[in-house]
Structure formats: C-alpha cells, structure tokens
mmCIF file of C-alpha atoms and ligand atoms in Angstrom:
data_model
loop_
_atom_site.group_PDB
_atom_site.id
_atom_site.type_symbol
_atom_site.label_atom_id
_atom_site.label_comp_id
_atom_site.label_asym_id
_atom_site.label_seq_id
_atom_site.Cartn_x
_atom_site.Cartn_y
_atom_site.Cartn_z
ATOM 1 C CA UNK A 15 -31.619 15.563 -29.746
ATOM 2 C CA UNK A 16 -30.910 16.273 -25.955
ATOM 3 C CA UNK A 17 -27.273 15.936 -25.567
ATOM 4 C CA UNK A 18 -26.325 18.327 -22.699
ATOM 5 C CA UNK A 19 -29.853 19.340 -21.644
ATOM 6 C CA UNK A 20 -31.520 18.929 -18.333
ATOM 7 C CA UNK A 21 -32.919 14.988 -18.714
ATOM 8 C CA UNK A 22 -36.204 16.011 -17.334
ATOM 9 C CA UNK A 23 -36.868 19.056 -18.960
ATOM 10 C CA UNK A 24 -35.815 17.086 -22.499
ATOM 11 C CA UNK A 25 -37.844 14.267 -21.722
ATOM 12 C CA UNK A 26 -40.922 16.383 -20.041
ATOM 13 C CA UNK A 27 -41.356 18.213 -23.372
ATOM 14 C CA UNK A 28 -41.113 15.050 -26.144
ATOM 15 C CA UNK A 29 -43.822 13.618 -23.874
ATOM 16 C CA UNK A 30 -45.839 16.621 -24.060
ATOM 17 C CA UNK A 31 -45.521 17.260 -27.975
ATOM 18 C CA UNK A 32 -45.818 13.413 -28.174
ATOM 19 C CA UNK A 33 -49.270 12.871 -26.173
ATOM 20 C CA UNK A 34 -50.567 16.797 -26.637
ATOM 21 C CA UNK A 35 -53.924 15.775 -24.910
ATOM 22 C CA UNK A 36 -51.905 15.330 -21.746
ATOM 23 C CA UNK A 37 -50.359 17.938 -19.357
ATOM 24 C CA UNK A 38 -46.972 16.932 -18.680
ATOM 25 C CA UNK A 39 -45.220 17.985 -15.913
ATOM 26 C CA UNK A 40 -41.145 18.130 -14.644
ATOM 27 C CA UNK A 41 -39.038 19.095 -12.027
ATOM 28 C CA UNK A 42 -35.519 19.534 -12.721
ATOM 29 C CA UNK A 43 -34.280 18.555 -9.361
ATOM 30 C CA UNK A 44 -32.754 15.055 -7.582
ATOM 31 C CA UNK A 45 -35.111 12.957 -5.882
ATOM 32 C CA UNK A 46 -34.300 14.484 -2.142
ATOM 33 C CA UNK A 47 -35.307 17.626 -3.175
ATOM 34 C CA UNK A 48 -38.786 16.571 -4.694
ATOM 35 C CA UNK A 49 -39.092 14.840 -0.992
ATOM 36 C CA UNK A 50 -38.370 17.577 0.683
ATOM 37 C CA UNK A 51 -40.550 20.172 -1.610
ATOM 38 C CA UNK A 52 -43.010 18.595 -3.662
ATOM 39 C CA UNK A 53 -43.645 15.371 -1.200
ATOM 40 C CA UNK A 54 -47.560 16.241 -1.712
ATOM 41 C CA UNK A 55 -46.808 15.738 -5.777
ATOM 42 C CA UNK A 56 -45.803 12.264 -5.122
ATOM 43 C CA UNK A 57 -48.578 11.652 -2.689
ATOM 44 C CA UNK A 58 -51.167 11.903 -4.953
ATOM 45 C CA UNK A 59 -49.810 9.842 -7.592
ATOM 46 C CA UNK A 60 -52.308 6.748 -8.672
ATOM 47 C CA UNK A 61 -48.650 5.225 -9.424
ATOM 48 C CA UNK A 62 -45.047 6.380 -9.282
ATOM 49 C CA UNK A 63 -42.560 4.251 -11.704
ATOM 50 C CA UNK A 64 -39.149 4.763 -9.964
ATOM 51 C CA UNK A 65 -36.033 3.962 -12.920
ATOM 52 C CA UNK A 66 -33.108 6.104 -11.764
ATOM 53 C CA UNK A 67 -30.809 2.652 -11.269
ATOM 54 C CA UNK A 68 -29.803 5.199 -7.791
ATOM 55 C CA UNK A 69 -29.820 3.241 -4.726
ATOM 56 C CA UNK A 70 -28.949 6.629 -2.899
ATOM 57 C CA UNK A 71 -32.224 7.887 -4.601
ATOM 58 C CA UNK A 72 -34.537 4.939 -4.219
ATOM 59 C CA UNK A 73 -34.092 3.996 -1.019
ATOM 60 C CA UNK A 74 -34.889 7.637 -0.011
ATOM 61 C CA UNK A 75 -37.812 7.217 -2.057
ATOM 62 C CA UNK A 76 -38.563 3.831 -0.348
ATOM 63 C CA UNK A 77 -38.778 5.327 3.232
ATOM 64 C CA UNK A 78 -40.965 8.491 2.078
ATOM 65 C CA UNK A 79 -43.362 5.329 0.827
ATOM 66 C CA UNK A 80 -42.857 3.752 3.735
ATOM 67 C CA UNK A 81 -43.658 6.513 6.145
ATOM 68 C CA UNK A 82 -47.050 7.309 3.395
ATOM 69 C CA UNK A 83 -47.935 3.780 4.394
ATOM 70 C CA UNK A 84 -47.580 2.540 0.674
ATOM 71 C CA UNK A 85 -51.056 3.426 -0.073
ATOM 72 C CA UNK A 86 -50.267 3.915 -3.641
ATOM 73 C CA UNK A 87 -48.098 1.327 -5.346
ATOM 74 C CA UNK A 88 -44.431 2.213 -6.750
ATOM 75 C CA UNK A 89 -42.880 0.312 -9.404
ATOM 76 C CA UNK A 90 -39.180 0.413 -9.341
ATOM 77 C CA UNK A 91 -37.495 -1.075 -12.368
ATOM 78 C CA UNK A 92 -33.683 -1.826 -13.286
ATOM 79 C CA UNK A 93 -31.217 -3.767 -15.850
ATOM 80 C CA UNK A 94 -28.351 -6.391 -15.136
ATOM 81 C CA UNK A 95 -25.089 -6.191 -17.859
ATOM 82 C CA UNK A 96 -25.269 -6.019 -21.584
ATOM 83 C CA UNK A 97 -29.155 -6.162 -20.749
ATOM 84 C CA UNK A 98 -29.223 -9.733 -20.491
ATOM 85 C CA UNK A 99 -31.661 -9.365 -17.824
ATOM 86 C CA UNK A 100 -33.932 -7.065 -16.239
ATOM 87 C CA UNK A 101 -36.129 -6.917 -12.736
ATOM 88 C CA UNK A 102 -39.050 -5.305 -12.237
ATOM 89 C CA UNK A 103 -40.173 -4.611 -8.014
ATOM 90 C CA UNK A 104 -44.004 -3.443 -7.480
ATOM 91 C CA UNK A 105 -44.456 -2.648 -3.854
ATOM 92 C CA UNK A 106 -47.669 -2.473 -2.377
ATOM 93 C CA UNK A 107 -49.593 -2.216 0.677
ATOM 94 C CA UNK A 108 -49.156 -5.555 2.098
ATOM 95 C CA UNK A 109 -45.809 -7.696 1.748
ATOM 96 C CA UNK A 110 -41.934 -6.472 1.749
ATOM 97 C CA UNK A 111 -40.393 -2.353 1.180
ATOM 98 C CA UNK A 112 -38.095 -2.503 -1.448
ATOM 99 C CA UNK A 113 -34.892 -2.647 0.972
ATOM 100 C CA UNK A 114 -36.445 -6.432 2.239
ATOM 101 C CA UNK A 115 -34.430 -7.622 -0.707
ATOM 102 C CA UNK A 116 -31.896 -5.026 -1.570
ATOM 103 C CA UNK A 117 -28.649 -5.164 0.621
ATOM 104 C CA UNK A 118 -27.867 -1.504 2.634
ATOM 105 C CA UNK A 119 -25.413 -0.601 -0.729
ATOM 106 C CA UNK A 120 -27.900 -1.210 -3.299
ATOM 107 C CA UNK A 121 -27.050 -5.166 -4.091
ATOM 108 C CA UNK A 122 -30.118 -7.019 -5.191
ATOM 109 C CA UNK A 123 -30.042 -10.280 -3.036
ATOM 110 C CA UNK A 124 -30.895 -12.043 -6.727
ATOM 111 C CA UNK A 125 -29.315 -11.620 -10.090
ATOM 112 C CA UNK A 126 -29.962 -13.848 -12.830
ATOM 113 C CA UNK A 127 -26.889 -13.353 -14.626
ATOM 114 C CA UNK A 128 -22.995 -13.787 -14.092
ATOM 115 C CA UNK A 129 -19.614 -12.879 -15.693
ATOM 116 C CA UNK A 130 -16.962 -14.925 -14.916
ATOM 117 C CA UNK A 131 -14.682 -13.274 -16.943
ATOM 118 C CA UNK A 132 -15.420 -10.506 -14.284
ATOM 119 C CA UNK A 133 -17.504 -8.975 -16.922
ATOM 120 C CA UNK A 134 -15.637 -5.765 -18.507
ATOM 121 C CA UNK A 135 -19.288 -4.768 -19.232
ATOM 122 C CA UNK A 136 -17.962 -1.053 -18.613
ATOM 123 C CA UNK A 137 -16.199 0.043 -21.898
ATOM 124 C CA UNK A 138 -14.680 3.580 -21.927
ATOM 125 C CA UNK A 139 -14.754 5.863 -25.062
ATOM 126 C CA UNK A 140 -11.203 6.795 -26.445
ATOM 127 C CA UNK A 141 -10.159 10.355 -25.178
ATOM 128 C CA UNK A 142 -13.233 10.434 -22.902
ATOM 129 C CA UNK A 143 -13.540 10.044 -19.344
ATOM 130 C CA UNK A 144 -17.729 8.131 -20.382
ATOM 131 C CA UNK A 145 -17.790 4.814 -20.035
ATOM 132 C CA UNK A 146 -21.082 2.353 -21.879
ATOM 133 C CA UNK A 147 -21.949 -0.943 -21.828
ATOM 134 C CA UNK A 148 -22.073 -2.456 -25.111
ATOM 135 C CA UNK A 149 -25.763 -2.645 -25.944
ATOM 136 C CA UNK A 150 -28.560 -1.066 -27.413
ATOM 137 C CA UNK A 151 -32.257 -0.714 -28.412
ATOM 138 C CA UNK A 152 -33.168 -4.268 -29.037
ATOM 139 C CA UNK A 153 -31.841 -5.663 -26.298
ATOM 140 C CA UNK A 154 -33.293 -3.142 -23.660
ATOM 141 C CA UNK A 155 -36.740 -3.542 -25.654
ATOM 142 C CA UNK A 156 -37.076 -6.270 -22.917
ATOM 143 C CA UNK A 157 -36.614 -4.756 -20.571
ATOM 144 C CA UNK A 158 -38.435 -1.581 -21.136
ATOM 145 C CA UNK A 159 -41.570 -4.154 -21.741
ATOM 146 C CA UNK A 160 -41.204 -6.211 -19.053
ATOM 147 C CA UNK A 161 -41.412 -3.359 -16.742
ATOM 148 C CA UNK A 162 -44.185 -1.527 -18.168
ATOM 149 C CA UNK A 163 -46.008 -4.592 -18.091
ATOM 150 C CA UNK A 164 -45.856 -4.386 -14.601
ATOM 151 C CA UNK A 165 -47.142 -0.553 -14.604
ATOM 152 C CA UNK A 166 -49.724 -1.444 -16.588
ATOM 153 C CA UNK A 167 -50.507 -4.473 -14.109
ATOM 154 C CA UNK A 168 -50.321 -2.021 -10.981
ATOM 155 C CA UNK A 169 -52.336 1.261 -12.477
ATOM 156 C CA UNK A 170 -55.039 -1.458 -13.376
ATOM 157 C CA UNK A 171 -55.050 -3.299 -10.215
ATOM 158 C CA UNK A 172 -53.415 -2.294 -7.710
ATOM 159 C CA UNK A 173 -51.375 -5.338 -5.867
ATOM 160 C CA UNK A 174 -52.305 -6.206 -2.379
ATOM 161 C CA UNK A 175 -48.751 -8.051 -2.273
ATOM 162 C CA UNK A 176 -45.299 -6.550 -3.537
ATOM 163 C CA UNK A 177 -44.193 -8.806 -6.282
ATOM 164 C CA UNK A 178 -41.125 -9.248 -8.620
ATOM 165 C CA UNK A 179 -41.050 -9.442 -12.009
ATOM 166 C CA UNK A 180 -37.888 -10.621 -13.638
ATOM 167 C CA UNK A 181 -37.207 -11.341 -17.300
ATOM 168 C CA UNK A 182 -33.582 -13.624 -18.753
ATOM 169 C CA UNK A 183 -32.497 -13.196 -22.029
ATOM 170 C CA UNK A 184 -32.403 -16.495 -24.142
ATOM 171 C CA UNK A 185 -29.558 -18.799 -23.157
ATOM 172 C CA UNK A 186 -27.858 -18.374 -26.692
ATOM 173 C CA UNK A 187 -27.295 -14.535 -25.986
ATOM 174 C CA UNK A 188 -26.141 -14.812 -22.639
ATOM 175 C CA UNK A 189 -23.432 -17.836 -23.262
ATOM 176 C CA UNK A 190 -22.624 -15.340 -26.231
ATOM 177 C CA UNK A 191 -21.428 -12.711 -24.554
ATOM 178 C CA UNK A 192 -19.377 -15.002 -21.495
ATOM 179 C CA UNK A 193 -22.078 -14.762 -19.007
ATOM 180 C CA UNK A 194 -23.609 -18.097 -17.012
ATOM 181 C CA UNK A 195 -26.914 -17.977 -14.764
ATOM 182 C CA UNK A 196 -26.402 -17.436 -11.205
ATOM 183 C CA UNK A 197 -26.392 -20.530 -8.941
ATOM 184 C CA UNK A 198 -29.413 -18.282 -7.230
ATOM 185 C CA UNK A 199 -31.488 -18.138 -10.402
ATOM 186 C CA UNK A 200 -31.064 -22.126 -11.303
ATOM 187 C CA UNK A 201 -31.972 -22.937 -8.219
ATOM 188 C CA UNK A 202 -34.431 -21.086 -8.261
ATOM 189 C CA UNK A 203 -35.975 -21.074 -11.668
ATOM 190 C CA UNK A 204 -33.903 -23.554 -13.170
ATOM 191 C CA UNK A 205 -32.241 -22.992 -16.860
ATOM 192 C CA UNK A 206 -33.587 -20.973 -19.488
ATOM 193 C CA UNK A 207 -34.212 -22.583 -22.905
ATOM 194 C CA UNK A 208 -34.397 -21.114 -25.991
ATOM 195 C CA UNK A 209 -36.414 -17.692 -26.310
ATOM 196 C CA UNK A 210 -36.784 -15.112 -23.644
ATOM 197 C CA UNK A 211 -38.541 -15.849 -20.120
ATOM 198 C CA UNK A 212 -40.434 -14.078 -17.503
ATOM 199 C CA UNK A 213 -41.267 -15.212 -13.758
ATOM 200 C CA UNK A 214 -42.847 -13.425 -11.027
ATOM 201 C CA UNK A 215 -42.231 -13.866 -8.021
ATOM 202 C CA UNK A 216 -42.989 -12.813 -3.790
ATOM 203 C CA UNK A 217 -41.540 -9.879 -2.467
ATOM 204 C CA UNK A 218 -42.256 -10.751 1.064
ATOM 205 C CA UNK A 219 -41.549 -8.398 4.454
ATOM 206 C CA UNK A 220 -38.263 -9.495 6.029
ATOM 207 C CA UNK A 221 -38.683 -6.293 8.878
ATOM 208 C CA UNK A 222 -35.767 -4.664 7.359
ATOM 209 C CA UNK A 223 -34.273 -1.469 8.575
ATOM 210 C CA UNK A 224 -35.984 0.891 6.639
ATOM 211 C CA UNK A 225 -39.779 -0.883 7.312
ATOM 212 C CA UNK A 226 -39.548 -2.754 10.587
ATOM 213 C CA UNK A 227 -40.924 -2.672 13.815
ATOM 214 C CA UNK A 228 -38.340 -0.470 14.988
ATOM 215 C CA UNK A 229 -38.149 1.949 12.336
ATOM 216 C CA UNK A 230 -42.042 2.234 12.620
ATOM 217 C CA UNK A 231 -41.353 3.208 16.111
ATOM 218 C CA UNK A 232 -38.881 6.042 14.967
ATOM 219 C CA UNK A 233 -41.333 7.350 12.807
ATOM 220 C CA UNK A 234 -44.408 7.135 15.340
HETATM 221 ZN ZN1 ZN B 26 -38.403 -3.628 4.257
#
C-alpha cells in the first residue's frame, strides 16, 4: 500500500490510524540530518530502536549516544541471509558502544550463519535493476520477535550492561538452504538442535575508536 512513498511518512501514518490513542510522529529525513536538527528529539527518548541495517547511519547514531553518555538505552537490531538468523545489540550505560564489536565497515565480529556456496542470497528481478533475498514473513517473524523482546526488556528495565541477543534458525532450515554455522558460533554456542534458539550474551567495552579514552578526549 506504500510502494513509492516516503517510508516514514507511510509507516508514521499506519501507526497512527493503527494505535489512534497515540501521537505518532515522523521525520522524513536520513539519520545525519535528525542529528544535526532534531538531536534534542532523540535525547529525550525513554528508548530509541535503531533497524536501518546502515552502518553509515548507525555508527553516526552510535557516537551522538556516545557523546549523550548513553543515558538512555538504544536497541539496534539486524538480520543475517535468508533470515536464518538475527542479532539483537542493547547498549547501555555501562559495558561496550556498539562499534566494540562491529569492524570500522560495518562487519559484525560474530555471525551465526555461513554460505559456502558463497551464498547467492541476492536474487535480482528480471528486467529490474532490485535485487531480494528469497524470504518472507515467517521467517523474519523471528526475528522481528526476538528483537522486540529485547525493547520490551530495555523500556522495562533499563540494562546497566550492553548485551546481545542473538536468535539461529533450526538446523533443518539452515542445512536446507546450503548454509553451515560459523566456526565462531559452535565454538561458541555449540550446534543448534531441532527448533529455534536464543542466547544472550556480553557486549563488553573493548575502548574502540568511537568510545575510548582518546575519543573521550576529542570530545572533552
Ligand atoms: Zn566502543
């Protein structure tokens, strides 16, 4: 019902005529420019849920919440391929920025999930430049749960710790479509038997670039 509208502007009036005891709010803009313009909007937020999948965009937003002094927690939340797994980061006051575990061009330092196949999880559409992955509702269900759990989790009580949350498909659905768990995630967690699964785990301060001593410096 949106195709070729501004995302926000779609999105910020379903939610209104959805929840109409609300007051829903958007701004059509990139992420820079609400910095830049509307930094006190984000300031007051009790949470902010960050889901672009932009590392250009996050990591800005990262720094703003780093200079803020994380007061508030953000929740930033992402997929792997074919949605065969999903990661949810909460970042609070004490414990890592999101960039502790996120390599300077937006690699996570973990996946769960592999292609060796090299994946062709990018199909394009004939006579279109779009390209998809091949997956839909169900699968992303998941996802979408996992990381409003953790929303839910931070709007209720705020963490004194940044955590991960990270959910793997069943076993059966990943062999499926070609894919294998990462050496990092067996080692880690071990394999995943039947049914979905779900671990949390630290997000601890490694000093990085964006929140360490130095940078703290810059900013003082
Ligand atoms: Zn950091």
């Amino acid at each position: 019902t949106a195709v070729g509208r501004n995302k926000a502007e779609a999105l910020g009036e379903r939610l209104q005529a959805d929840f109409v005891h609300l007051n829903v709010e958007y701004r059509a803009c990139d992420l820079h420019q609400l910095i830049a313009q509307n930094g006190d909007l984000l300031a007051v937020a009790d949470m902010i849920v960050a889901a672009t999948g932009n590392w250009v965009a996050e990591s800005a937003l990262n720094r703003w919440h780093v200079r803020q002094g994380r007061g508030r927690p953000i929740v930033y939340g992402w997929t792997e391929a074919h949605a065969c797994a999903g990661h949810a980061v909460a970042i609070g006051q004490g414990g890592g920025c999101l960039q502790c575990h996120i390599g300077r061009t937006g690699a996570p330092e973990l996946t769960a999930v592999e292609w060796p196949d090299g994946g062709d999880t990018a199909r394009e559409e004939p006579a279109c430049g779009a390209h998809y992955q091949p997956y839909g509702p169900v699968e992303l269900a998941y996802v979408n749960a996992m990381i409003a759990e953790v929303a839910l989790d931070c709007l209720l009580d705020p963490p004194a710790q940044s955590f991960s949350r990270v959910f793997v498909a069943s076993a059966r659905r990943i062999v499926s479509l070609g894919g294998q768990l990462t050496e990092g995630w067996r080692s880690a967690f071990g394999e995943v038997e039947e049914g979905v699964r779900t671990v949390d785990r630290p997000w601890p301060s490694v000093s990085c670039a964006a929140c360490g001593p130095e940078h703290l410096d810059e900013a003082a």
